[in-house]
Coordinates of C-alpha atoms and ligand atoms in Angstrom, one line a residue:
X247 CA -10.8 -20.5 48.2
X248 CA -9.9 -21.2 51.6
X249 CA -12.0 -24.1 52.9
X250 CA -11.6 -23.5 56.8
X251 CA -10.0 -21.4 59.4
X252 CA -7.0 -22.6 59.4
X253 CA -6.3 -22.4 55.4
X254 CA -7.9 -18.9 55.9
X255 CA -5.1 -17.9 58.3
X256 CA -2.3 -19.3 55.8
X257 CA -3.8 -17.0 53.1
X258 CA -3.5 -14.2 55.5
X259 CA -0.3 -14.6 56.3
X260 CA 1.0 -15.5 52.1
X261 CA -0.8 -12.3 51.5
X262 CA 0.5 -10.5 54.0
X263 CA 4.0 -11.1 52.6
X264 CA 3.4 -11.6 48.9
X265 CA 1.6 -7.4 48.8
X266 CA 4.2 -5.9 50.8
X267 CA 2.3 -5.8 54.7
X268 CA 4.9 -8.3 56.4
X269 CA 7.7 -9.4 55.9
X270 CA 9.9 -12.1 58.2
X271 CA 12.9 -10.6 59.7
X272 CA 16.3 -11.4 58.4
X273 CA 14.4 -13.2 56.0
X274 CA 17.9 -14.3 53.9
X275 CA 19.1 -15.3 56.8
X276 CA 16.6 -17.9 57.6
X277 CA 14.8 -15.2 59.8
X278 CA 14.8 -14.2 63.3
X279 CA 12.1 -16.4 65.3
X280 CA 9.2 -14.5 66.3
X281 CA 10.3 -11.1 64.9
X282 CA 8.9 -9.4 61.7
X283 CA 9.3 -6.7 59.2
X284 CA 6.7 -4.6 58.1
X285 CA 6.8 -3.8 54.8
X286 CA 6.3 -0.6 52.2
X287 CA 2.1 -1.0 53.1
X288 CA 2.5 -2.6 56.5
X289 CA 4.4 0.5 57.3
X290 CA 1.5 3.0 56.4
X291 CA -1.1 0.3 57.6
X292 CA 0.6 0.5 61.4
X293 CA 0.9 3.8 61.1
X294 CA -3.0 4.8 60.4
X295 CA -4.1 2.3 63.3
X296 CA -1.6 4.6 65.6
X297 CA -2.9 7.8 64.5
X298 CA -6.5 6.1 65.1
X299 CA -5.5 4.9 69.0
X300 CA -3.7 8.2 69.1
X301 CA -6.4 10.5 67.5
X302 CA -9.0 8.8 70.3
X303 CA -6.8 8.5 72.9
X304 CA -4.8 12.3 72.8
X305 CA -6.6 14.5 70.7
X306 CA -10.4 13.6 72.0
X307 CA -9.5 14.2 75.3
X308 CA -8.2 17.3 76.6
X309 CA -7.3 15.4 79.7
X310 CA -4.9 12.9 77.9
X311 CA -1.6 14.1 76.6
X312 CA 0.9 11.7 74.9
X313 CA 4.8 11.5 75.7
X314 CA 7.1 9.5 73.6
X315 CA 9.9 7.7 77.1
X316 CA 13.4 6.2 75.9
X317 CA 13.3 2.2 75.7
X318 CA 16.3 2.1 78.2
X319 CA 15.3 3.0 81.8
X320 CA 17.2 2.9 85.0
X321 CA 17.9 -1.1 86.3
X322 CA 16.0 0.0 89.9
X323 CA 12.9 0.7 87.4
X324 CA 12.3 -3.2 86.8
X325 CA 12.8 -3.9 90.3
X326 CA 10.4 -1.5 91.6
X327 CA 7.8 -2.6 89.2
X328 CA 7.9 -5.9 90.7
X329 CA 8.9 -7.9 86.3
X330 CA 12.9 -8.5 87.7
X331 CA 11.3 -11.2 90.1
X332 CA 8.0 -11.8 89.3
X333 CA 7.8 -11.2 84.8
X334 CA 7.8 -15.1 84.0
X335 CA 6.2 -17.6 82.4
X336 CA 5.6 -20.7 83.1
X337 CA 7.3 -23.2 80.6
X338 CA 7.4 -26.8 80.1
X339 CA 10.1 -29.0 77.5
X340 CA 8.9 -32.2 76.3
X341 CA 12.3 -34.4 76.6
X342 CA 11.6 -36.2 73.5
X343 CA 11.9 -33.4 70.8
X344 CA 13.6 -31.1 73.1
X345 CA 11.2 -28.4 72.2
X346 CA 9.7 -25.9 75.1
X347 CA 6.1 -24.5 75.5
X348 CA 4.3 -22.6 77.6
X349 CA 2.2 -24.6 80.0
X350 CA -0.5 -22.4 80.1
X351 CA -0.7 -22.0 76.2
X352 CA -0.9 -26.2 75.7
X353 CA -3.9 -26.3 78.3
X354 CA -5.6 -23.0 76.3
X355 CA -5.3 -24.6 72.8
X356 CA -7.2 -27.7 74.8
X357 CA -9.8 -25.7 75.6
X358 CA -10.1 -24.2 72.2
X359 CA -10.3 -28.3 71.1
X360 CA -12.3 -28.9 73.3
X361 CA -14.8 -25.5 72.4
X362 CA -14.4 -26.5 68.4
X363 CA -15.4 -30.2 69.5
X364 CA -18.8 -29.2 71.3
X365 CA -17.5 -30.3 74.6
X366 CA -18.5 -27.2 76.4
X367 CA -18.4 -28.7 80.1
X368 CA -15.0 -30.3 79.7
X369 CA -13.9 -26.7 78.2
X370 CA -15.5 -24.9 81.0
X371 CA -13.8 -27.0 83.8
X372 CA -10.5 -27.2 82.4
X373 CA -10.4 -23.5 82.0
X374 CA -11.8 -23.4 85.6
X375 CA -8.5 -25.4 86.7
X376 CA -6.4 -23.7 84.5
X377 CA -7.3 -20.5 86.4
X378 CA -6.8 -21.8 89.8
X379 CA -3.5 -23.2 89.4
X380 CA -2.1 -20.2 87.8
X381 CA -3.8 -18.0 90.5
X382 CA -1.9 -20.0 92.9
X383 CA 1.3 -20.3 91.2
X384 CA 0.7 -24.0 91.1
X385 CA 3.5 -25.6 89.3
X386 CA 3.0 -29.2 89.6
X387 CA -0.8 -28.7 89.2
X388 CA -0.3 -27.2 85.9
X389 CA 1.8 -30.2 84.5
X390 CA -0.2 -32.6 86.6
X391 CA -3.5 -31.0 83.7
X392 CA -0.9 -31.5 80.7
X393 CA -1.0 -34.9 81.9
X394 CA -4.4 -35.4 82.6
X395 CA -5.8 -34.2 79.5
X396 CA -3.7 -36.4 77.7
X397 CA -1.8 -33.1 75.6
X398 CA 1.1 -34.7 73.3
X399 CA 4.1 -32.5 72.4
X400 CA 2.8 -31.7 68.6
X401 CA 6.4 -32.6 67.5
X402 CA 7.4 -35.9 69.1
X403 CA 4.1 -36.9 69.7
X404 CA 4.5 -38.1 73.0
X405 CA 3.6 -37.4 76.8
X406 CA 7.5 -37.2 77.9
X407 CA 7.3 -33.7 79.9
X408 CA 9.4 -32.0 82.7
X409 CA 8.2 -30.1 85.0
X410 CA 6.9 -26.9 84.6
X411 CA 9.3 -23.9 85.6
X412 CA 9.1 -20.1 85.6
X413 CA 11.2 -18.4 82.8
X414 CA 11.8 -14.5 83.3
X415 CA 10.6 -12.8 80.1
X416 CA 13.1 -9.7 80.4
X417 CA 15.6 -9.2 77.5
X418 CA 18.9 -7.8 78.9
X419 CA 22.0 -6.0 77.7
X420 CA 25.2 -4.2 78.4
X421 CA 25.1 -0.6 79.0
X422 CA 28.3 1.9 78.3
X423 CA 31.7 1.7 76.5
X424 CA 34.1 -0.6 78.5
X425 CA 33.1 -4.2 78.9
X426 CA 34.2 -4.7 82.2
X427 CA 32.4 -1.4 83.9
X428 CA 29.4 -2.3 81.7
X429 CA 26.2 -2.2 84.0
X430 CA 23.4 -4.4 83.0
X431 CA 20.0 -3.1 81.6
X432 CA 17.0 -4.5 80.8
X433 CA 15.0 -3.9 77.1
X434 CA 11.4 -2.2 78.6
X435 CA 9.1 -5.5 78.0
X436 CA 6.2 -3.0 78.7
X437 CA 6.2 1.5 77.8
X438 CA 3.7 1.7 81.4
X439 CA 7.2 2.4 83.5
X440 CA 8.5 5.2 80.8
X441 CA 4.6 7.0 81.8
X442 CA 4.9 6.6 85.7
X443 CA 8.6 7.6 86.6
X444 CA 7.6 10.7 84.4
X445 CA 4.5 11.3 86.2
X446 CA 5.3 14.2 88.0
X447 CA 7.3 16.0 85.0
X448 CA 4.0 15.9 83.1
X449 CA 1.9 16.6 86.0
X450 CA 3.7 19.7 86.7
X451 CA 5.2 20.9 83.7
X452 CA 1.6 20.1 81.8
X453 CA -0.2 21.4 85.0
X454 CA -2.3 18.5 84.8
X455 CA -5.3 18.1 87.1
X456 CA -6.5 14.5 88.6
X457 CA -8.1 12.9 86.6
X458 CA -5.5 12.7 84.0
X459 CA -3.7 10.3 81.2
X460 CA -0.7 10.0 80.1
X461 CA -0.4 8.0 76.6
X462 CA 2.3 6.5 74.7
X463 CA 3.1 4.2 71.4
X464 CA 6.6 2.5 71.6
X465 CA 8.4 -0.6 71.2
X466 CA 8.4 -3.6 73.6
X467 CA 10.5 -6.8 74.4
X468 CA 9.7 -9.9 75.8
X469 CA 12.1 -13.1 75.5
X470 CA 8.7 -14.9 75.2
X471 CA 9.1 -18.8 76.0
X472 CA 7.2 -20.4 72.5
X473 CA 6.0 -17.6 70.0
X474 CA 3.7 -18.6 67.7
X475 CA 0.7 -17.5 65.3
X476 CA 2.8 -15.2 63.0
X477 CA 2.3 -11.1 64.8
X478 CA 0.3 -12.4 67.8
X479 CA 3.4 -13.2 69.8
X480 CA 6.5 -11.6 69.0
X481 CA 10.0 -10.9 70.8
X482 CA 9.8 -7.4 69.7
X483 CA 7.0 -5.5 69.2
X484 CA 5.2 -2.2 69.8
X485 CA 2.1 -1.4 72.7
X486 CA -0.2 1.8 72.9
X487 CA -0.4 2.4 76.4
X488 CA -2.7 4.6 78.4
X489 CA -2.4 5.2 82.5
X490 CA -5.3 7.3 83.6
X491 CA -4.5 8.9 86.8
X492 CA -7.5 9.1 88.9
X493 CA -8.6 10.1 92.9
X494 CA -8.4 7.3 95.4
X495 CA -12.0 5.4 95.7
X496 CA -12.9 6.3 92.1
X497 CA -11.0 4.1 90.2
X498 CA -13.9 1.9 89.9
X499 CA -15.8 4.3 88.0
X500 CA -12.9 5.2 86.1
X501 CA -12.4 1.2 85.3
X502 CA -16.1 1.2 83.8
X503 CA -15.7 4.0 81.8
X504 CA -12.5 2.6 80.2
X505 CA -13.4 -0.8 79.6
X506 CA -16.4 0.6 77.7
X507 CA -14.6 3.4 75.8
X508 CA -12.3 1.3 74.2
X509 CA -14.5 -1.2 73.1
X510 CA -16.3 1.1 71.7
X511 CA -13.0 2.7 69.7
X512 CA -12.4 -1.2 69.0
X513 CA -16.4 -1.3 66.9
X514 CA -16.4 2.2 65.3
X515 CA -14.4 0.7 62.8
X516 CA -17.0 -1.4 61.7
X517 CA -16.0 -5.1 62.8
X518 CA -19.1 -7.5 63.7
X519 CA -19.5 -7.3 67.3
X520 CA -19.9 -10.5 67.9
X521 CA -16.1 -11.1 67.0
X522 CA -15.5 -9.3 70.0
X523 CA -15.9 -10.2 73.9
X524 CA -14.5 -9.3 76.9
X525 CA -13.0 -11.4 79.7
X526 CA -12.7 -10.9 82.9
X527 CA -9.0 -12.1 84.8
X528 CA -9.7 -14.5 87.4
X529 CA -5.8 -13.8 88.3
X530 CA -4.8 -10.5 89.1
X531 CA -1.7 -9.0 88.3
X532 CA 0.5 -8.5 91.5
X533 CA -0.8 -4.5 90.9
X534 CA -3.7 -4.8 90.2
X535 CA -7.5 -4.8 91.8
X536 CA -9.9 -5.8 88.7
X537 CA -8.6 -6.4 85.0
X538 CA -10.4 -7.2 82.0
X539 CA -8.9 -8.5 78.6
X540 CA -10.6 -7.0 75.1
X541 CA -10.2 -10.6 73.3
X542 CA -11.0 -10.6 69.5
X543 CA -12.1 -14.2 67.6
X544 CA -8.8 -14.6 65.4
X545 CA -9.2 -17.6 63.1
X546 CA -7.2 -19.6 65.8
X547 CA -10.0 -18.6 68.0
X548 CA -10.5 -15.7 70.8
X549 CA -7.7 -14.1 72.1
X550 CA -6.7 -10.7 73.8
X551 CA -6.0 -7.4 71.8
X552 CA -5.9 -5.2 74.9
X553 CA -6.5 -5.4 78.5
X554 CA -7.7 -2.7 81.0
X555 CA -6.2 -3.1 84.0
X556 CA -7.1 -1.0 87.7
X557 CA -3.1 -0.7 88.9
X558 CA -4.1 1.1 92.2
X559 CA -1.3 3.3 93.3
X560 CA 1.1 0.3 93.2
X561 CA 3.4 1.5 90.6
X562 CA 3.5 5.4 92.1
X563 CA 4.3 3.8 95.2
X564 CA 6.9 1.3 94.3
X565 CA 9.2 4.3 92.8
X566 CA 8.3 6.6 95.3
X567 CA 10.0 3.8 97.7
X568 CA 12.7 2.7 95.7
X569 CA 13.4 6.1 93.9
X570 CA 13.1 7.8 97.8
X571 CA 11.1 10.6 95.5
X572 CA 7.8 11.8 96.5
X573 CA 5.1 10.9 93.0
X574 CA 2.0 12.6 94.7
X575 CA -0.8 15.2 93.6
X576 CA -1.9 18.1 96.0
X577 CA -5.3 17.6 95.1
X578 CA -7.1 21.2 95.8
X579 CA -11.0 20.1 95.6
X580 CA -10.4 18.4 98.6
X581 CA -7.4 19.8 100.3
X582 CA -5.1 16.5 100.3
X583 CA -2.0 15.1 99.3
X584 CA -2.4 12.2 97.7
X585 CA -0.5 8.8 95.3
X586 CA -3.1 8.8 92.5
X587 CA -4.5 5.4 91.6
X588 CA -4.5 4.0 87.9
X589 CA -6.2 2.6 85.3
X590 CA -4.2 1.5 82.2
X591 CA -5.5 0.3 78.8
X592 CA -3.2 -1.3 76.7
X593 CA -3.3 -2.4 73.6
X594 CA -1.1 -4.4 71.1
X595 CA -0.2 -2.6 67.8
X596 CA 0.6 -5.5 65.8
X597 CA -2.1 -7.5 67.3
X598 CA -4.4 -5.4 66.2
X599 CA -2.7 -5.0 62.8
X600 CA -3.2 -8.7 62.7
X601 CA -6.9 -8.3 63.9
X602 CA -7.5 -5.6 61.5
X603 CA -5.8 -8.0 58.6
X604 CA -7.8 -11.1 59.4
X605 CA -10.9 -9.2 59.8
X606 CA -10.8 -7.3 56.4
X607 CA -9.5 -10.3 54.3
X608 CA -11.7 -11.6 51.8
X609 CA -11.9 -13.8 49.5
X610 CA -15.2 -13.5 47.0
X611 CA -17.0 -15.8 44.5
X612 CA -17.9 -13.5 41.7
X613 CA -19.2 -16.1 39.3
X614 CA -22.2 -15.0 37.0
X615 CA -23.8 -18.1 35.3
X616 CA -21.0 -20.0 33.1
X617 CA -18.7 -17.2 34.0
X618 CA -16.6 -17.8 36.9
X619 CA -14.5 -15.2 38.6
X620 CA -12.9 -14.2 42.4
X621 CA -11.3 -11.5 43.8
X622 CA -9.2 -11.5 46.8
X623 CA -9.8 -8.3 48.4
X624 CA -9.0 -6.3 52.0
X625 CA -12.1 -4.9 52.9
X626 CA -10.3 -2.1 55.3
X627 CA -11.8 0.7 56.6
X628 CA -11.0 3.6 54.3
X629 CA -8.9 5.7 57.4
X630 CA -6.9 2.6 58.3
X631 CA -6.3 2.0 54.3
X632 CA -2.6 2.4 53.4
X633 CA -3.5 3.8 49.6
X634 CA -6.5 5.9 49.9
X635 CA -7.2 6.1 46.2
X636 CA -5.2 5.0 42.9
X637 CA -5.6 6.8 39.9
X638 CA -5.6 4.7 36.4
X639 CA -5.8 6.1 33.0
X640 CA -8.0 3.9 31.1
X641 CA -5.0 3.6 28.5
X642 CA -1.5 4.6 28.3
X643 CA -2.1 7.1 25.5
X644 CA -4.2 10.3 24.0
X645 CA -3.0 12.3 27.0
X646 CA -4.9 10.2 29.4
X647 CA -1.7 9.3 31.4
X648 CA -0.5 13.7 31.4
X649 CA -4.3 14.2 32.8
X650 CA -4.1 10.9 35.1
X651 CA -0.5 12.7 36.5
X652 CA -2.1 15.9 36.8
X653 CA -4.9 14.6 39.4
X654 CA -2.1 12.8 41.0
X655 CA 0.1 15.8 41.7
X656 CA -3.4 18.0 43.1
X657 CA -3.9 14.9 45.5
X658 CA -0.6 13.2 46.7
X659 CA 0.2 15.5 49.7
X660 CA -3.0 14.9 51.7
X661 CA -3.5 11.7 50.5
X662 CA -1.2 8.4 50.1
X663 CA -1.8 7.4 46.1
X664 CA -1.0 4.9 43.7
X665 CA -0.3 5.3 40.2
X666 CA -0.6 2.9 38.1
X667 CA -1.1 2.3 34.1
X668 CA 0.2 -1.4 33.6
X669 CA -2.2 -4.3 32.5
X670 CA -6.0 -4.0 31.8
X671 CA -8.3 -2.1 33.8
X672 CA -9.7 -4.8 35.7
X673 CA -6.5 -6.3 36.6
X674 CA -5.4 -3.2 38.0
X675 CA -8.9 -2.8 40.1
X676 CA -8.1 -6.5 41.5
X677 CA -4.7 -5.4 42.2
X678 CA -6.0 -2.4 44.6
X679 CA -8.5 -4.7 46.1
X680 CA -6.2 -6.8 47.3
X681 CA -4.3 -4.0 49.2
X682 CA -7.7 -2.6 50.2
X683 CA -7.3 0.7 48.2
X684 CA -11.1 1.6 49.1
X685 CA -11.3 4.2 46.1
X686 CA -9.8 3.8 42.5
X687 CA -10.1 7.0 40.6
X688 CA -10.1 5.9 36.6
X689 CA -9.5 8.6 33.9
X690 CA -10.9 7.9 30.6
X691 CA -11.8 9.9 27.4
X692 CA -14.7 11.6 28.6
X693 CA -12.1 13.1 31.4
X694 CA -10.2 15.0 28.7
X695 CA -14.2 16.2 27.3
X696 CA -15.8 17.5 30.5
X697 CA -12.8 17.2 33.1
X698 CA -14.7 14.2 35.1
X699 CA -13.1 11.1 36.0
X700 CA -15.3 7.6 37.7
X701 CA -14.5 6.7 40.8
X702 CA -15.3 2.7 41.6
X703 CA -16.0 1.7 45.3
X704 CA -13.7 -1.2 46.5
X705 CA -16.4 -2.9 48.4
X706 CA -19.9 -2.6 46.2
X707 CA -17.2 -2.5 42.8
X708 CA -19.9 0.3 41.6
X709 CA -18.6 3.9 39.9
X710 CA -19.9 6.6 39.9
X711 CA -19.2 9.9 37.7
X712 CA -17.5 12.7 39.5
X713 CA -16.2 16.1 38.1
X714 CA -12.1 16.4 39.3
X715 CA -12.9 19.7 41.3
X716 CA -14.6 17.8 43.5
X717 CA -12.6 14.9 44.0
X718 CA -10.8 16.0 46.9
X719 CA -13.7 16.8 48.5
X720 CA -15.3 13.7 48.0
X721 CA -12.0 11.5 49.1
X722 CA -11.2 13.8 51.7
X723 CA -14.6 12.7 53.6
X724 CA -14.7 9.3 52.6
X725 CA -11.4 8.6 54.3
X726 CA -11.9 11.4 57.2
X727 CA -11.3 10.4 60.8
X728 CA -14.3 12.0 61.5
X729 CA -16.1 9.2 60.3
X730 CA -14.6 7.0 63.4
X731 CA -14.2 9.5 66.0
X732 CA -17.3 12.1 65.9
Ligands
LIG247 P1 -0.4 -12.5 76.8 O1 -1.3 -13.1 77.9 O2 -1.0 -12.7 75.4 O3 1.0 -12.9 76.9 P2 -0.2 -10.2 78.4 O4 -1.4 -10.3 79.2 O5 1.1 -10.6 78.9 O6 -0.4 -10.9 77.0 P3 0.0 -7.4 78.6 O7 1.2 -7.4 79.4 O8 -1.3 -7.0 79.3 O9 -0.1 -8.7 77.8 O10 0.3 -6.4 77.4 C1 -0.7 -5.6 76.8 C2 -0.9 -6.0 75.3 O11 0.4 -6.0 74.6 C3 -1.5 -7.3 75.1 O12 -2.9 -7.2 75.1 C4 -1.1 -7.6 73.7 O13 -1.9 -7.0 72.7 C5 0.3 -7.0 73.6 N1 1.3 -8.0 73.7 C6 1.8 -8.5 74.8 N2 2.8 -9.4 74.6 C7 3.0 -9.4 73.2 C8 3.8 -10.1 72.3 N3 4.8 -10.9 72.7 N4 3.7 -9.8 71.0 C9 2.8 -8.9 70.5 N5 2.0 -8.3 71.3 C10 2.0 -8.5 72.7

């Protein structure tokens, strides 16, 4: 049993790997740093929590539509946006172990120390000076706080540092066939761009009305400095993006409504709310005029899932100037031409895949008296669960197996099932609570009598006795996205 936070994150990550969710990339090669695979469950898990964000996002609102923008984009696109000059981080390399961080990173994991340690005003005024100096691009004062809070490289051990430096995040690559003509393009380290320069082709060929979204879920790069804590960072990885296009003046409103809908997606799946929090940016984006960051208590303590960000019409305007194309909406109600302004939420897929794995991930003392006994189990909620339901014949013979298949074959199209006959019952419950199967369907001699099977609940471990016409009914609502997003 894991003992404390830390140890609990390990098992996450072993179990992750060891049931098939994740999977490090290139893995007989040593792996890739900061880049994963996701595996035969992690595949299906990633998928449900897109349908989820997409469902809530798309489908709930008649004003939202969802477009699906190429990763490449035209060079001027990163300049416009302001990430060729102004997408870095600020980094720091400790001259003893040669190793490079991020400066703002070392001083955050302080004030996590310093949180764990009690020492709530030293937390509070280091984060206080953290936010200043990166609100004024404050280089020196940034390693000058390494310094004084006497931060060791966690390698060497020692206080050797350079200075700090910005590092540009942007991954980039040659574009067309012959070397030498090859123009330079950047890998998209965000899918917002891909939804503004194709405002005006959704706008008119959706005949959108302001106030509308535009949504998308695609991959994103980022040559990020130090990556760390398994899926929270990576080099490649995949956001679900929202820009809400909105009237001049009401973006305010707009910010509101955003900030508290998607917390609100964030706690319809069940999670304590108190794992949840938001924070506020003390320093704004180049774009933007408020921002707020949806930050989740991971087991290395609160971090952001998603941040909602008030862009005003900086983006629209940008490309209209550097694209010399007019991005504006003939607003009728009051007879103007306008740029809309923006809200955006975006949110991390694998961040939240790693929010929804540390969240569900269990592990339970189920001793009775002299007896003692655990389970590991993921305690998902039954739409985000890769295997809806697994069907076991109690044993492999007397036709339980044929009558086990036939349930399969009525159920595997709407649902993703398991088969599975090997071992003893309990072993193969155990081995479904540990992928978070939420319902195991188990056929046994009494099926074959009156054509009723049990089916056990992952999270009480109770059965009850159901007749197999009605078991697609019954899974059908159990797992429905209705029960998220009525
Ligand atoms: P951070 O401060 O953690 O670097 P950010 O503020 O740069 O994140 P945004 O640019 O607002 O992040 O991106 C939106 C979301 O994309 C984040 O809330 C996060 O969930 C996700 N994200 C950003 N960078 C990464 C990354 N390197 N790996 C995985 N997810 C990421």
């Amino acid at each position: 049993m894991s003992t404390n936070k830390e140890d609990l994150f390990k098992n996450v990550i072993s179990h992750a790997k060891e049931y098939g969710f994740v999977f490090p990339s290139s893995e007989i090669y040593d792996g890739l740093s900061a880049v994963y695979d996701y595996g035969q469950l992690g595949a299906e898990l990633k998928n449900n929590i897109k349908t989820y964000w997409w469902k809530a996002m798309v489908q709930m609102n008649e004003n939202i539509v969802g477009i699906d923008s190429a990763i490449f984009m035209h060079p001027k696109i990163w300049k416009a946006s302001g990430h060729v000059d102004g997408f870095n981080d600020p980094m720091i390399d400790n001259k003893d172990s040669k190793k490079r961080y991020r400066a703002d990173n070392l001083l955050e994991d302080r004030i996590t120390k310093y949180e764990r340690d009690g020492k709530t005003d030293k937390a509070k005024q280091l984060e206080a000076d953290l936010e200043s100096c990166l609100k004024n691009d404050d280089l020196a004062g940034l390693r000058q706080l390494i310094i004084d809070h006497e931060i060791v490289c966690p390698v060497s051990g020692t206080r050797n540092w350079t200075d700090v430096r910005q590092f540009n995040l942007m991954f980039s690559t040659q574009f067309g066939s012959i070397a030498e003509d090859a123009e330079a393009v950047y890998l998209r380290p965000e899918t917002a761009q891909g939804i503004f320069v194709n405002f005006l082709n959704v706008q008119k060929s959706g005949r959108m009305k302001i106030p509308f979204g535009i949504a998308q879920i695609g991959k994103a790069f980022r040559n990020e400095v130090i990556a760390r804590q398994f899926i929270m960072r990576m080099r490649e990885f995949e956001q679900m993006e929202m820009q809400f296009f909105v009237r001049p003046g009401t973006e305010m409103e707009w910010y509101q409504h955003w900030k508290e809908a998607r917390l609100k997606w964030h706690l319809a799946l069940g999670t304590d709310p108190s794992k949840y929090r938001y924070h506020d940016h003390a320093k704004l984006a180049h774009y933007a005029n408020a921002a707020v960051d949806i930050e989740f208590e991971f087991p290395f303590g609160f971090k952001e899932v998603e941040g909602i960000h008030s862009r005003t019409d900086f983006d629209l305007k940008q490309h209209q100037e550097y694209s010399g194309k007019k991005l504006q909406f003939f607003d009728p109600e009051i007879n103007q031409n306008y740029v809309p302004y923006v809200i955006e939420t975006s949110i991390g897929l694998d961040r939240m895949f790693l929010l929804t794995l540390c969240n569900a991930y269990q592990e339970e003392d189920l001793s009775e008296g002299d007896k003692t006994d655990s389970r590991t189990v993921l305690k998902l909620h039954p739409s985000l669960a890769p295997v809806k339901a697994a069907v076991l014949p109690l044993t492999k013979k007397d036709g339980l197996p044929e009558k086990a298949r036939e349930i399969m074959n009525m159920m595997k199209l709407d649902f993703n099932m398991q088969y599975d006959e090997k071992d003893a019952i309990g072993k193969r419950y155990r081995r479904q609570d540990a992928i978070g199967t939420p319902f195991c369907i188990t056929v046994d001699y009494e099926s074959l009598e009156n054509n009723t099977v049990t089916i056990r609940h992952r999270d009480s471990m109770q059965q009850e006795r159901v007749s197999v016409d009605q078991l697609e009914r019954i899974i059908g609502d159990l797992v429905s996205w209705k029960n998220l997003l009525s």
